[in-house]
Every structure is written in C-alpha cells, then in structure tokens.
PDB file of C-alpha atoms in Angstrom:
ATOM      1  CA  UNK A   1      -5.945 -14.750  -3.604  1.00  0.00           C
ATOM      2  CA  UNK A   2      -4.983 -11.025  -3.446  1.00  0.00           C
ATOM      3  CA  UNK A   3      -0.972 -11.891  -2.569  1.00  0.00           C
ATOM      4  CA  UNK A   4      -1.239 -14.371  -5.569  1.00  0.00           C
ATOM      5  CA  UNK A   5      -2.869 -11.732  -7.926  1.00  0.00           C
ATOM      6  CA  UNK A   6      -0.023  -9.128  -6.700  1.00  0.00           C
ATOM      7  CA  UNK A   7       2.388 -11.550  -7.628  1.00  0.00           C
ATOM      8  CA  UNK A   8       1.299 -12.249 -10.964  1.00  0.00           C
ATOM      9  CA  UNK A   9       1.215  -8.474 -11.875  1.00  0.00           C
ATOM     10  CA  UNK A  10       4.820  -7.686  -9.889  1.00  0.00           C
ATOM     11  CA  UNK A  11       6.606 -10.390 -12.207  1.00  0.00           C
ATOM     12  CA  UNK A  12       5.500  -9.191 -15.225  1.00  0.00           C
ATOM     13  CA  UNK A  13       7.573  -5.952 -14.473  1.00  0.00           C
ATOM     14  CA  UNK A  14      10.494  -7.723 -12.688  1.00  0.00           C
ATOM     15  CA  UNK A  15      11.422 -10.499 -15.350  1.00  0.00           C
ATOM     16  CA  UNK A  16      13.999  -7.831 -17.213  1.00  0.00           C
ATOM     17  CA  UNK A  17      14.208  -6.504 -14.107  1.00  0.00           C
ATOM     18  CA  UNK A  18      14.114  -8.029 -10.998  1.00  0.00           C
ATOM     19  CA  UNK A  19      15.575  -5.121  -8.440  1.00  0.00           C
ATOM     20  CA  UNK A  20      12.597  -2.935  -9.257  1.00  0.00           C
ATOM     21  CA  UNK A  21       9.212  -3.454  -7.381  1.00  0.00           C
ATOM     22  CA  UNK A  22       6.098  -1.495  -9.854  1.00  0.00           C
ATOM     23  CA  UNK A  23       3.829  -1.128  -6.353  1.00  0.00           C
ATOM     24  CA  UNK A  24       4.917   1.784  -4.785  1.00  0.00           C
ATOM     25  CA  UNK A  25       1.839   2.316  -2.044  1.00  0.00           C
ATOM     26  CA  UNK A  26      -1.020   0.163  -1.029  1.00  0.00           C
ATOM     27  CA  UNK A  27      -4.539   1.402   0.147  1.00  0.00           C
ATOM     28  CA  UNK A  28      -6.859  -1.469   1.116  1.00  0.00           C
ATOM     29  CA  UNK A  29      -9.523  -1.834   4.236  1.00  0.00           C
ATOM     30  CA  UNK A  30      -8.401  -4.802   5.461  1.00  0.00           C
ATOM     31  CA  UNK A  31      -5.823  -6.295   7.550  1.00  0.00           C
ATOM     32  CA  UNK A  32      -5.421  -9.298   4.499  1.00  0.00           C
ATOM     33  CA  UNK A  33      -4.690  -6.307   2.386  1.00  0.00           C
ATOM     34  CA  UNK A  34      -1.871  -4.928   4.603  1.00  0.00           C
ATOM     35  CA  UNK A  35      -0.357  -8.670   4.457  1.00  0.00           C
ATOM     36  CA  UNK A  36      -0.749  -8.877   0.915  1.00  0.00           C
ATOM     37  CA  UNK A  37       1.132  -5.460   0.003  1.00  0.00           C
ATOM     38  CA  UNK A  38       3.870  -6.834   2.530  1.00  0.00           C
ATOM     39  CA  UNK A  39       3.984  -9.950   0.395  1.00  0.00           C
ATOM     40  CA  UNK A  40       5.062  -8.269  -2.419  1.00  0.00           C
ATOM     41  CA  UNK A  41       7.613  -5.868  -0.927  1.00  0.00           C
ATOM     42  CA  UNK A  42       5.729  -2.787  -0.268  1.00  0.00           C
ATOM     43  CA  UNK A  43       7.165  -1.241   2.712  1.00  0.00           C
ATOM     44  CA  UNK A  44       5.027  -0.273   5.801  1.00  0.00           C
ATOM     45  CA  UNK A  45       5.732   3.152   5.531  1.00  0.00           C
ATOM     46  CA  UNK A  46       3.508   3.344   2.508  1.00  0.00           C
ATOM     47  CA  UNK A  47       0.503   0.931   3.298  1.00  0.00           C
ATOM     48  CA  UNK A  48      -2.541   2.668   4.583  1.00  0.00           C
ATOM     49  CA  UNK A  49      -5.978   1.269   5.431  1.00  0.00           C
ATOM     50  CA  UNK A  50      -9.810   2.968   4.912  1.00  0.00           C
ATOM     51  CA  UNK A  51     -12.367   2.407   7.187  1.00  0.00           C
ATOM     52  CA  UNK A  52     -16.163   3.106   6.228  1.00  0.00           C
ATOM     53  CA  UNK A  53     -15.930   6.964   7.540  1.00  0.00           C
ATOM     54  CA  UNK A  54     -13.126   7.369   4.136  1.00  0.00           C
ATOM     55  CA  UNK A  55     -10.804   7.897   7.052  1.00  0.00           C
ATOM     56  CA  UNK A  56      -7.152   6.829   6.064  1.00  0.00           C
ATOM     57  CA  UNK A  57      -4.762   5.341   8.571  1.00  0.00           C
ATOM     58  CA  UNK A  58      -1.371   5.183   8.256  1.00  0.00           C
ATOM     59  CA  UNK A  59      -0.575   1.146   9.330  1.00  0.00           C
ATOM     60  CA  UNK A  60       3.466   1.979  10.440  1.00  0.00           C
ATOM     61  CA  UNK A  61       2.421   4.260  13.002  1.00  0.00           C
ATOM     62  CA  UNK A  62      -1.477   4.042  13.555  1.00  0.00           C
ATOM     63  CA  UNK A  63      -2.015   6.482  14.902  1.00  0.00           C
ATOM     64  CA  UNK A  64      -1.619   8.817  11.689  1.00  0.00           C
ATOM     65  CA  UNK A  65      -5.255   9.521  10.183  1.00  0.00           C
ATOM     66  CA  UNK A  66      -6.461  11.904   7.274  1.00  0.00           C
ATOM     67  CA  UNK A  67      -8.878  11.614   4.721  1.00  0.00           C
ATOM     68  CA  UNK A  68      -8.364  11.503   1.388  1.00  0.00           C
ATOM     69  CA  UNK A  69      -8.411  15.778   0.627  1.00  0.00           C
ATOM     70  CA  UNK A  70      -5.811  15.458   3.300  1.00  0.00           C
ATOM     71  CA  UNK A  71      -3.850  13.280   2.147  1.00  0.00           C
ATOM     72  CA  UNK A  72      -3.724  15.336  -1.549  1.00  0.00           C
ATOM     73  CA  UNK A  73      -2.517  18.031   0.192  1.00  0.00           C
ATOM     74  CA  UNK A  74       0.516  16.053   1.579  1.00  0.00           C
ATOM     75  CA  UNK A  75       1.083  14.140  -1.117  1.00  0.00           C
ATOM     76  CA  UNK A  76       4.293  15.540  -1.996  1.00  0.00           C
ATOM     77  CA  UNK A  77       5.474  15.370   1.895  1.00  0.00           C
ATOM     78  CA  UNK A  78       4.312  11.407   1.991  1.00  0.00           C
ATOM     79  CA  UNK A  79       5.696  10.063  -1.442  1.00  0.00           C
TER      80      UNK A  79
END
C-alpha cells in the first residue's frame, strides 16, 4: 500500500519531469518502509528507521544511531 501511495505522489512531480525524484530522505519504523522508499528511488544512504526508544538508525550502515536532537545537529553534515 505504502510503495503504491509513494508512487502516486512521485508521479505527480515527475510527469514534466521525469529525471527528478521529490523524496529526498525516508524515516519509517519498519523494514516495509525501508522497501517502500527503495521502491521509489530513495537511496540507502538517506533511509533511516525509529525504534520505540526515538532512536534513529541509519539502514546503509546500521550501525549509525542518534536521536533526533542529534541528528539536527548534523543535519547539514547528513543532507
């Protein structure tokens, strides 16, 4: 459902323009989120998962983890 919801949003910004992708990041707490946000072209790099502590981990590497103060502070460094 969420791949096909993704989808629907993404080609309302790629019919005049189909090279550009509007998601830029994905933050979910599932693994069907992380597939989803791959679905639509989101790269690795930028998908993160919460778990129920607010922790954020990085799924590329997984072993990266901040919260979400930390991850303000590093925004710049990140995107």
């Amino acid at each position: 459902f969420k791949i096909s919801c993704l989808r629907d949003i993404q080609s309302l910004f790629t019919k005049h323009q189909p090279d550009q992708n509007p998601f830029y990041a994905g933050y979910g707490n599932r693994v069907n989120d992380v597939w989803a946000y791959r679905a639509v072209g989101i790269p690795i790099q930028r998908i993160f998962t919460i778990n129920p502590k607010g922790e954020i981990r990085h799924e590329l590497t997984r072993t990266f983890q901040t919260s979400y103060g930390g991850q303000a502070y590093m925004v710049d460094c990140i995107f």
